[in-house]
PDB file of C-alpha atoms and ligand atoms in Angstrom:
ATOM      1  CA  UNK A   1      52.311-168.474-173.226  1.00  0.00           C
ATOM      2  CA  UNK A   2      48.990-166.660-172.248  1.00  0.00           C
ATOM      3  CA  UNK A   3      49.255-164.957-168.635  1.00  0.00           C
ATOM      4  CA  UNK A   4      46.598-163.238-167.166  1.00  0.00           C
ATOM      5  CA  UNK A   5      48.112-161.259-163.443  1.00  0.00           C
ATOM      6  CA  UNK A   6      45.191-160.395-161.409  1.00  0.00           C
ATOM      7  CA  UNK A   7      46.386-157.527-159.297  1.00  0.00           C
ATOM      8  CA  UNK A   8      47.553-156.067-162.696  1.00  0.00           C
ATOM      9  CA  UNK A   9      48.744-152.807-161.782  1.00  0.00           C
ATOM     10  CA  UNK A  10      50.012-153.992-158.631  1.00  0.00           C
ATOM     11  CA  UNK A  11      53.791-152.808-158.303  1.00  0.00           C
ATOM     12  CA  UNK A  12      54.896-156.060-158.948  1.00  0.00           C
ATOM     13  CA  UNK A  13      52.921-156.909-161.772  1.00  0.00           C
ATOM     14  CA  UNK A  14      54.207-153.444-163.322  1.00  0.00           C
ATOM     15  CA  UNK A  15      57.705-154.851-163.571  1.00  0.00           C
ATOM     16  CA  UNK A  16      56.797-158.252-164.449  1.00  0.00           C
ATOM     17  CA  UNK A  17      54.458-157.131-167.779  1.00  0.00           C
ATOM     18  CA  UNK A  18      57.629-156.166-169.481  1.00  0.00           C
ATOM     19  CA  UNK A  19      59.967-159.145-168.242  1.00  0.00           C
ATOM     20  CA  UNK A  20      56.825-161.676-169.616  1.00  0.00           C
ATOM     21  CA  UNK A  21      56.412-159.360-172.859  1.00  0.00           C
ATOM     22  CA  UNK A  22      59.870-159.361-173.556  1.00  0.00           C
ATOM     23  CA  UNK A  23      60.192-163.100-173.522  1.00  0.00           C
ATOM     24  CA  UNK A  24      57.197-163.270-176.268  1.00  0.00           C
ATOM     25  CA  UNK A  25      54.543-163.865-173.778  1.00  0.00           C
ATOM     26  CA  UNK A  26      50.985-162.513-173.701  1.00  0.00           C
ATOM     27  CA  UNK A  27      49.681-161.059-171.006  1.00  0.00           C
ATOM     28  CA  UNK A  28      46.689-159.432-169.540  1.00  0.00           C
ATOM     29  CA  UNK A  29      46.833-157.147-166.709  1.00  0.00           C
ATOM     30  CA  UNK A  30      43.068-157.671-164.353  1.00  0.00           C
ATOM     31  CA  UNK A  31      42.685-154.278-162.637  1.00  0.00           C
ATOM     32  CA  UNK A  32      39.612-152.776-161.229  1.00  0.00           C
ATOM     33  CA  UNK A  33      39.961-149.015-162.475  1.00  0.00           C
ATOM     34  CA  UNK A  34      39.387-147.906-165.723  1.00  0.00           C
ATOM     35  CA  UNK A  35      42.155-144.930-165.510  1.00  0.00           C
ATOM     36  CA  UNK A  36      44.892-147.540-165.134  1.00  0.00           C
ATOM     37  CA  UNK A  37      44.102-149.366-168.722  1.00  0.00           C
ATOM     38  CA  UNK A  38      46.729-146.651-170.410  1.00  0.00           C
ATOM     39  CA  UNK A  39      49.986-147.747-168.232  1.00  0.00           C
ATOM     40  CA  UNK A  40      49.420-151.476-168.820  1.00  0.00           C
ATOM     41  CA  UNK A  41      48.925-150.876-171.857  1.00  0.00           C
ATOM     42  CA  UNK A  42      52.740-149.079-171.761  1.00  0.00           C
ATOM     43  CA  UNK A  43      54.303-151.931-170.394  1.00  0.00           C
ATOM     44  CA  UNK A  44      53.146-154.142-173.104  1.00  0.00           C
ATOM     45  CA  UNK A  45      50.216-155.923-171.039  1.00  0.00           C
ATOM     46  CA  UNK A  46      46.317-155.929-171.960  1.00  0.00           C
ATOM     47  CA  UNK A  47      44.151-154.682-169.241  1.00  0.00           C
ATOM     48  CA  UNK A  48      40.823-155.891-168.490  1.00  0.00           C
ATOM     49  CA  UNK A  49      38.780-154.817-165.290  1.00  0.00           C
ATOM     50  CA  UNK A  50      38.062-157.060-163.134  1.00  0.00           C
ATOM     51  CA  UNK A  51      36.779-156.051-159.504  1.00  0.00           C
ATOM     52  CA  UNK A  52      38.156-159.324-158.033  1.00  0.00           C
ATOM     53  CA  UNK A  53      36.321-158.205-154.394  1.00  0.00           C
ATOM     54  CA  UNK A  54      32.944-157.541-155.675  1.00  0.00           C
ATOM     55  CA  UNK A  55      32.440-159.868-158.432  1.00  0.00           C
ATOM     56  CA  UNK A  56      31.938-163.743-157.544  1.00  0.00           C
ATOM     57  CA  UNK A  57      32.629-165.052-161.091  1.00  0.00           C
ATOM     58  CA  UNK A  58      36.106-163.509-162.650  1.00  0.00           C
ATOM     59  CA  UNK A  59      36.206-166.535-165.242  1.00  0.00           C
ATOM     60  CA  UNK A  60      35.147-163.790-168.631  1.00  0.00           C
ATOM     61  CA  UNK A  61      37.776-161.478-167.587  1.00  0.00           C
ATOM     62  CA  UNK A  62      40.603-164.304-167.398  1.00  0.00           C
ATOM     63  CA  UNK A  63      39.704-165.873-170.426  1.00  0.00           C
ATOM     64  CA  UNK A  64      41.766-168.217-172.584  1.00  0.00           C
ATOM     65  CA  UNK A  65      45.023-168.686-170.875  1.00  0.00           C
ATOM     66  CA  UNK A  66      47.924-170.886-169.705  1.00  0.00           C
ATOM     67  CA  UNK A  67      48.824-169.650-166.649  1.00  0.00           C
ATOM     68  CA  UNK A  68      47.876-166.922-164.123  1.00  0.00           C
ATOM     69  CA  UNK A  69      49.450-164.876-161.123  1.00  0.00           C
ATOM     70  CA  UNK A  70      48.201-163.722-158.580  1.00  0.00           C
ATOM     71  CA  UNK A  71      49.595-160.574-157.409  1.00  0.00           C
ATOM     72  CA  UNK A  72      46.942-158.548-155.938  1.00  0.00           C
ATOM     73  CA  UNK A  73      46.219-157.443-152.518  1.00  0.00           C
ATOM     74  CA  UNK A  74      44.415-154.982-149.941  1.00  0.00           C
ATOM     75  CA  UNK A  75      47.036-153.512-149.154  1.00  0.00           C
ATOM     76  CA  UNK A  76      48.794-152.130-145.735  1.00  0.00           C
ATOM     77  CA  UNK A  77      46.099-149.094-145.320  1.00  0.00           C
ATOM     78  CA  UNK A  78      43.275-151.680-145.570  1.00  0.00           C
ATOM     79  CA  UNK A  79      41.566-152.936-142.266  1.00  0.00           C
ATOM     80  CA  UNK A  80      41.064-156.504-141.361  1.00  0.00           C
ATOM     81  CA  UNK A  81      37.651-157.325-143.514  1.00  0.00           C
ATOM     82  CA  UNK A  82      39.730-156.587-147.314  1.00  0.00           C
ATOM     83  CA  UNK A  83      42.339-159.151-145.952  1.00  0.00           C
ATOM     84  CA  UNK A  84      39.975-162.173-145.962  1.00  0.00           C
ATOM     85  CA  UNK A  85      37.888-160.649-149.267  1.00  0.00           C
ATOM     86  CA  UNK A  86      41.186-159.812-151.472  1.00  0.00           C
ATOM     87  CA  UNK A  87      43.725-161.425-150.251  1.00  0.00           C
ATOM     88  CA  UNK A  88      42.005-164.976-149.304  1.00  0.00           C
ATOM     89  CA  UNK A  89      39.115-164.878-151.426  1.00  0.00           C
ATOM     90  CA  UNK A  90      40.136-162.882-154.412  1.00  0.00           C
ATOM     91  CA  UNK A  91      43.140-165.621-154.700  1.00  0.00           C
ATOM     92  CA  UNK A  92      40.566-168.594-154.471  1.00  0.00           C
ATOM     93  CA  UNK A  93      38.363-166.496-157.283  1.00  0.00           C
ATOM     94  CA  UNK A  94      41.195-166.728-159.876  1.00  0.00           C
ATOM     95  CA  UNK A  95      41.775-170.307-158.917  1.00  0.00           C
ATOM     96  CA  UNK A  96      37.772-171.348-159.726  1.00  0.00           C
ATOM     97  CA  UNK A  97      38.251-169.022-162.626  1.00  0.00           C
ATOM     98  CA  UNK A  98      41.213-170.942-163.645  1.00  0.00           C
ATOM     99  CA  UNK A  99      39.572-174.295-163.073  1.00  0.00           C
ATOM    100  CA  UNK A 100      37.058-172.981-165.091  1.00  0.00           C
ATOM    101  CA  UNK A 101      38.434-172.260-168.383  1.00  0.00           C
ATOM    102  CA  UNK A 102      40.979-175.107-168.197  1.00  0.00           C
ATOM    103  CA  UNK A 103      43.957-173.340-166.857  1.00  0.00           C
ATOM    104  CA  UNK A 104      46.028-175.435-164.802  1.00  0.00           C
ATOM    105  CA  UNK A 105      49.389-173.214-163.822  1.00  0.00           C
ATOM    106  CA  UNK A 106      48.833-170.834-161.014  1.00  0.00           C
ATOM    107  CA  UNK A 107      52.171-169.059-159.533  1.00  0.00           C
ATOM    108  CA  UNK A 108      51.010-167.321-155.856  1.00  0.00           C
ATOM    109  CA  UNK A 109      52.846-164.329-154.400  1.00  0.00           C
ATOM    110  CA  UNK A 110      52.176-165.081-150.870  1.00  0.00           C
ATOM    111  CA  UNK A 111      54.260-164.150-148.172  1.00  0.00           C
ATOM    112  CA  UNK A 112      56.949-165.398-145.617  1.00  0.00           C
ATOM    113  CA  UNK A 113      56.241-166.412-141.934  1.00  0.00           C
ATOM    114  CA  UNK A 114      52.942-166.692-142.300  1.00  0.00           C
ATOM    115  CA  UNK A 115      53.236-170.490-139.986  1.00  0.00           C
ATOM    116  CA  UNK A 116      54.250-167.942-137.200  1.00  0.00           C
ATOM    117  CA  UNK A 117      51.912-164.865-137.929  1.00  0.00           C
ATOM    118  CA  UNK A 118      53.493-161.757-135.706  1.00  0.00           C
ATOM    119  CA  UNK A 119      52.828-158.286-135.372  1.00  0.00           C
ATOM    120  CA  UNK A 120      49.010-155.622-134.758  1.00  0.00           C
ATOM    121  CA  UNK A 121      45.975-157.570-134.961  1.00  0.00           C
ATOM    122  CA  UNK A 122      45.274-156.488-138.881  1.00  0.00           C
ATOM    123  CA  UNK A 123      48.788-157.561-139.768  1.00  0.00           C
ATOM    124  CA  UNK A 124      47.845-160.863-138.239  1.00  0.00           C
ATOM    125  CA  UNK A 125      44.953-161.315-140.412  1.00  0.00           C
ATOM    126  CA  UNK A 126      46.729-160.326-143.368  1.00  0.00           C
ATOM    127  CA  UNK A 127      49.081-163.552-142.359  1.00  0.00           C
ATOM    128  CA  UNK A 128      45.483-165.856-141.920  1.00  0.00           C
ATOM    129  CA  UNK A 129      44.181-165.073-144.940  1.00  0.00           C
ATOM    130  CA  UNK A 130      47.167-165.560-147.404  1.00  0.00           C
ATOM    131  CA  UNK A 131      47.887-168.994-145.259  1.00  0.00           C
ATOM    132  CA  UNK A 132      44.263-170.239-145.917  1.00  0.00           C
ATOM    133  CA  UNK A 133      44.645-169.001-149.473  1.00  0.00           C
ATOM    134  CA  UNK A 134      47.539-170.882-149.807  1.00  0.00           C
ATOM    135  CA  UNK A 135      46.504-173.911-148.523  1.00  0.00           C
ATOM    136  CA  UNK A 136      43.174-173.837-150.879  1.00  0.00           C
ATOM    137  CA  UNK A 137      45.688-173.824-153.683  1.00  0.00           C
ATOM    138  CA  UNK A 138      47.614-176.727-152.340  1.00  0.00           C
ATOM    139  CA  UNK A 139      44.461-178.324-152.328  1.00  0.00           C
ATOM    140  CA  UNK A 140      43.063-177.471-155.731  1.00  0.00           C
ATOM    141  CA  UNK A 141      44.492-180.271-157.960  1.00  0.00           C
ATOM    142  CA  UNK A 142      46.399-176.699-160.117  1.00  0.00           C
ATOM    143  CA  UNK A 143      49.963-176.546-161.208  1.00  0.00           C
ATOM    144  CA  UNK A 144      51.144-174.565-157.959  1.00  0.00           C
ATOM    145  CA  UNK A 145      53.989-172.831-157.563  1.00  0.00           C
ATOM    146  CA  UNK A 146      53.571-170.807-154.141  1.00  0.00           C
ATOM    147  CA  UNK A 147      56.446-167.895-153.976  1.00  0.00           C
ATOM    148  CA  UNK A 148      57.094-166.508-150.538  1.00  0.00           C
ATOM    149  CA  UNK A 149      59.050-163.241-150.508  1.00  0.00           C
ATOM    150  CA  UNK A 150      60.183-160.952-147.268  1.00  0.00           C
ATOM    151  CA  UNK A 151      59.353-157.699-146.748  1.00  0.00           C
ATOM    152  CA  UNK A 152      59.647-155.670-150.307  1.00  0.00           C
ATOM    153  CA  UNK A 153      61.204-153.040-151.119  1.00  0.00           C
ATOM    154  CA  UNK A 154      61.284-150.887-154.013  1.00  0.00           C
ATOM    155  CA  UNK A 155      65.439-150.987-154.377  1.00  0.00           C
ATOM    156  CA  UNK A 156      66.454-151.903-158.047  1.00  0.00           C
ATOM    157  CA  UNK A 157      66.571-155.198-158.638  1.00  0.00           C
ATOM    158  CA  UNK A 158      69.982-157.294-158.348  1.00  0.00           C
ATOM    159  CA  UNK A 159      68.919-160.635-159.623  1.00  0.00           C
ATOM    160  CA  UNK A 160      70.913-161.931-156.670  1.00  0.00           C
ATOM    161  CA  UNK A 161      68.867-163.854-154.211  1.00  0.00           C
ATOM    162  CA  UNK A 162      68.436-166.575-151.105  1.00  0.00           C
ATOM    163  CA  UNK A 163      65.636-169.231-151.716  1.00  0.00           C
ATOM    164  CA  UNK A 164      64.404-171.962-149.718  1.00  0.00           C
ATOM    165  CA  UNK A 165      61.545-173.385-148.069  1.00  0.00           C
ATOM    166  CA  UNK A 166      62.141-171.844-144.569  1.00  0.00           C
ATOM    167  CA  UNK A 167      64.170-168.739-144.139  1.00  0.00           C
ATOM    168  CA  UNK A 168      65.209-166.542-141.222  1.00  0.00           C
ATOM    169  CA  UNK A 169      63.246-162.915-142.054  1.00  0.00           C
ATOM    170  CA  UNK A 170      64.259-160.216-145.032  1.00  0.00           C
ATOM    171  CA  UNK A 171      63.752-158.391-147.460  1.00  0.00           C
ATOM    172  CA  UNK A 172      63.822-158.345-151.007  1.00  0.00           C
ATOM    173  CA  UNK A 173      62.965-155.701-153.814  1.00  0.00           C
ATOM    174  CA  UNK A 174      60.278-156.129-155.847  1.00  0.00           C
ATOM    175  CA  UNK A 175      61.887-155.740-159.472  1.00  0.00           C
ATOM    176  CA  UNK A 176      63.847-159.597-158.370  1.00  0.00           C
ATOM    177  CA  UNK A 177      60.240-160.899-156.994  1.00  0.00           C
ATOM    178  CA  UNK A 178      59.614-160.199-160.581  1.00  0.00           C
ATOM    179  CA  UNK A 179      62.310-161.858-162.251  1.00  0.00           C
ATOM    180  CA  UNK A 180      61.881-164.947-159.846  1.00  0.00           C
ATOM    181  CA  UNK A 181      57.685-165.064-160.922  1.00  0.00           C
ATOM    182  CA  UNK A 182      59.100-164.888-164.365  1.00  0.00           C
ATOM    183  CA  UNK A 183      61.440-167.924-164.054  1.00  0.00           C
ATOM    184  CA  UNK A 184      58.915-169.945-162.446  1.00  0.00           C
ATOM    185  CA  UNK A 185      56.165-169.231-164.879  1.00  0.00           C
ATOM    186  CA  UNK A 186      59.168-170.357-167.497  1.00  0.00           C
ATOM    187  CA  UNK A 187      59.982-173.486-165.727  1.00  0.00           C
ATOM    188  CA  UNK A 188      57.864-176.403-165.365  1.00  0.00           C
ATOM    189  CA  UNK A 189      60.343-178.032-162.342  1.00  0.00           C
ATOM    190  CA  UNK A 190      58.722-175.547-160.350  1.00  0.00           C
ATOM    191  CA  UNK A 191      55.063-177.128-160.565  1.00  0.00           C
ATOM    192  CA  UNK A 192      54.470-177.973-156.413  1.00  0.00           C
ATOM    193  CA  UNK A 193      56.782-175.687-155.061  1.00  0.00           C
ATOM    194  CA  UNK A 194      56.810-173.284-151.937  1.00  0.00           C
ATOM    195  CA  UNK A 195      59.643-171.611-151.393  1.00  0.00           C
ATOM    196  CA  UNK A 196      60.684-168.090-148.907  1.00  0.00           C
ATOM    197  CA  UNK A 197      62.280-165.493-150.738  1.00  0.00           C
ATOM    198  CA  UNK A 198      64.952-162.929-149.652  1.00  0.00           C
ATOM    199  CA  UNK A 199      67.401-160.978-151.338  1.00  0.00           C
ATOM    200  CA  UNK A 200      70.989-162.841-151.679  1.00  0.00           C
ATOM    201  CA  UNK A 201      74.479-163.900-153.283  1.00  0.00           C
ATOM    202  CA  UNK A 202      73.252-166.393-155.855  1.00  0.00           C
ATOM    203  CA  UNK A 203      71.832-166.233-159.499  1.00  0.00           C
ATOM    204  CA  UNK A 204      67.902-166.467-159.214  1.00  0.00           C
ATOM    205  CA  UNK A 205      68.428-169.803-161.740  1.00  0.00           C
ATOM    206  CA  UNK A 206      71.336-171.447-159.413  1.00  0.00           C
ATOM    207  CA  UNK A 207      68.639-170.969-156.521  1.00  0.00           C
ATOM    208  CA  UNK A 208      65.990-172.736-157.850  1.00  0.00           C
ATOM    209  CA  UNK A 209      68.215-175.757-158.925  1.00  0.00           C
ATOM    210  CA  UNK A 210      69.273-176.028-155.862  1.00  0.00           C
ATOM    211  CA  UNK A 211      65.741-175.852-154.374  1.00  0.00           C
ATOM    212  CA  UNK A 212      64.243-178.661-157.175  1.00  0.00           C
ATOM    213  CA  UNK A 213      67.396-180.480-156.302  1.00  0.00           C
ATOM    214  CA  UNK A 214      66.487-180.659-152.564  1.00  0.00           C
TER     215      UNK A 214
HETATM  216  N1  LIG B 301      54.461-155.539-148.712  1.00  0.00           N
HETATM  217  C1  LIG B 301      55.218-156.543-148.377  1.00  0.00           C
HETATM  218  O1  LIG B 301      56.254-156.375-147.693  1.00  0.00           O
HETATM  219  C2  LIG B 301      54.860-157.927-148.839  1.00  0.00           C
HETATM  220  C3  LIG B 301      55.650-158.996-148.432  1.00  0.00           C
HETATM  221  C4  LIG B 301      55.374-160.259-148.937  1.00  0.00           C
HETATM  222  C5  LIG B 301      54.323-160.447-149.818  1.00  0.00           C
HETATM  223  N2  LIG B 301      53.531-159.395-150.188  1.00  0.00           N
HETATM  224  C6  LIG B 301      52.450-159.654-151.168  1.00  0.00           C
HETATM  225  O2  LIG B 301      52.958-159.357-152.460  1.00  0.00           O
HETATM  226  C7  LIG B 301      51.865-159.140-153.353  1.00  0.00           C
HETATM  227  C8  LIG B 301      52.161-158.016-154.311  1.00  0.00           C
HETATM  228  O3  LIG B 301      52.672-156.892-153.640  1.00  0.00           O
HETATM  229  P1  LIG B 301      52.732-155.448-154.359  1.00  0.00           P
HETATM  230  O4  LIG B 301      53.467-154.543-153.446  1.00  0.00           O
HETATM  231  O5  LIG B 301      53.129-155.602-155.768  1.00  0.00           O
HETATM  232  O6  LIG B 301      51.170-155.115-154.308  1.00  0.00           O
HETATM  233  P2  LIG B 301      50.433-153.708-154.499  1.00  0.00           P
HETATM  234  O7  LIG B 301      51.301-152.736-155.195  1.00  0.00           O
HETATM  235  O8  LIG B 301      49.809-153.343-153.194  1.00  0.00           O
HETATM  236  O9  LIG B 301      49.291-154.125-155.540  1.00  0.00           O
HETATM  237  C9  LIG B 301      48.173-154.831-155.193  1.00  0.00           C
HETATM  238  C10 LIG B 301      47.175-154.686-156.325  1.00  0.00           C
HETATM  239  O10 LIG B 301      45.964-155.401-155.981  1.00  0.00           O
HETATM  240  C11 LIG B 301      44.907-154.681-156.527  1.00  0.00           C
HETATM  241  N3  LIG B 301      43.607-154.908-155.912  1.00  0.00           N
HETATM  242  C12 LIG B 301      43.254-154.637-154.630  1.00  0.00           C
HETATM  243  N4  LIG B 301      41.945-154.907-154.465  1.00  0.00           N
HETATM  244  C13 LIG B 301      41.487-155.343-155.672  1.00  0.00           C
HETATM  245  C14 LIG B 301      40.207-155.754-156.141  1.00  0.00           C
HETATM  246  N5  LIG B 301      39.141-155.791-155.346  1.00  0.00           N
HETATM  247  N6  LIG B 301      40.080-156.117-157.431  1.00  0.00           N
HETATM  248  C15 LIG B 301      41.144-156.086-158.261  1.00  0.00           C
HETATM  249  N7  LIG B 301      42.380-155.706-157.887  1.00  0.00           N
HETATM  250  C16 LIG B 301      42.540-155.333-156.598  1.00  0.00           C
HETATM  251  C17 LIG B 301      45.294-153.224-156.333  1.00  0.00           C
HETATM  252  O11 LIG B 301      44.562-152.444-157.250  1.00  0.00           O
HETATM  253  P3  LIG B 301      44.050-150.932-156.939  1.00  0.00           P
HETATM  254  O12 LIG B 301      45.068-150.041-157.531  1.00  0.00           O
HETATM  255  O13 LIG B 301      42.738-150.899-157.667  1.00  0.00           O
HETATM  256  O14 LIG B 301      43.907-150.804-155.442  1.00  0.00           O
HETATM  257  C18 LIG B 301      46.786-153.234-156.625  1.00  0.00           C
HETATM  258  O15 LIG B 301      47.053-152.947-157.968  1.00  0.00           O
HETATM  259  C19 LIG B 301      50.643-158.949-152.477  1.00  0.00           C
HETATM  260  O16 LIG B 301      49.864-160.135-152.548  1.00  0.00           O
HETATM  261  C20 LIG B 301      51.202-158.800-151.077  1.00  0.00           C
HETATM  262  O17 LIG B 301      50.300-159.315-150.140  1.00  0.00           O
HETATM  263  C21 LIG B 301      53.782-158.145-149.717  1.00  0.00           C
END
């Protein structure tokens, strides 16, 4: 498959190039600074910059593709206005961009808890904006698959994990949000799909069976 990941150098999108690349996909990395190119390029993934912010038509830069990710965001040191123009809008960008060029799959790293938003008043935006971007996917008529992790963490990976559609609060490290985006991208059961994601005792594939089963 073609992937394009916008929020390409994102630290989850670093450890998903490889996973994608190693299972013969393509993939190109979106990122908006130039210096990054060389370390997606490392990891097997082809950057093109994108400012997915300041740019209202991101369609060239995804191109021909069948699928795309998105795994950007503003960030925790960003204040409340990057919330609703990155992590709201930027997501609905790659989903016109999508509709655009005839992609239909579009795999979402949203968030947990974001029904019962908590925490400072930026956090709580943060929680708005990736539930309204969510819900504009649910809406678009795309292949969704919305994944819903805990807090991350940058622990290695343990391909051991908890998944369903409402879980009590965790964590989770990035390298198995990873693994779980690339299993999802892999398998078409997963097309209209929200789940929460925490770290846990069961095989990422034994979790999702038992989720599509549900
Ligand atoms: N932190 C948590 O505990 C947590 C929990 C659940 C879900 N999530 C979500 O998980 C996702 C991925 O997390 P992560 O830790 O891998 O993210 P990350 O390392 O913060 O990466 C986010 C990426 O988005 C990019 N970005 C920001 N503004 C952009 C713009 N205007 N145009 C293009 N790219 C832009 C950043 O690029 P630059 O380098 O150019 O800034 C960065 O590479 C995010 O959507 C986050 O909201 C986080």
């Amino acid at each position: 498959m073609k992937i394009v990941i916008a929020g390409g150098h994102g630290q989850i999108a670093m450890l998903l190039h490889p996973l994608l690349k190693t299972d013969g996909h393509q993939v190109r990395g979106l990122i908006r600074k130039e210096e990054q190119a060389g370390e997606l390029k490392a990891v097997g993934a082809e950057p093109v910059i994108a400012d997915i912010e300041n740019e209202d038509d991101i369609s060239e830069a995804v191109g021909e593709a069948d699928a795309v990710v998105f795994a950007a965001g503003a960030g925790p040191g960003s204040g409340k206005e990057r919330k609703w123009t990155v992590d709201r809008d930027g997501a609905i960008k790659l989903m016109k961009a999508a509709k655009k060029n005839g992609i239909k799959r579009y795999v979402m790293i949203s968030a947990m808890g974001l029904d019962t938003p908590r925490g400072d008043e930026v956090f709580q935006v943060y929680q708005q904006a990736k539930a309204e971007a969510d819900d504009a996917l649910r809406k678009s008529g795309l292949d969704y698959t919305i994944v819903k992790p805990g807090r991350l963490t940058n622990d290695p990976g343990t391909g051991k994990v908890k998944m369903a559609r409402w879980l009590d609060p965790g964590e989770i490290p990035r390298e198995d949000v990873a693994r779980v985006i690339r299993t999802v991208l892999e398998d078409h059961r997963t097309i209209g799909k929200e789940f929460d994601l925490i770290r846990g005792e069961n095989s990422i594939e034994s979790e999702l069976l038992r989720l599509m089963e549900g």
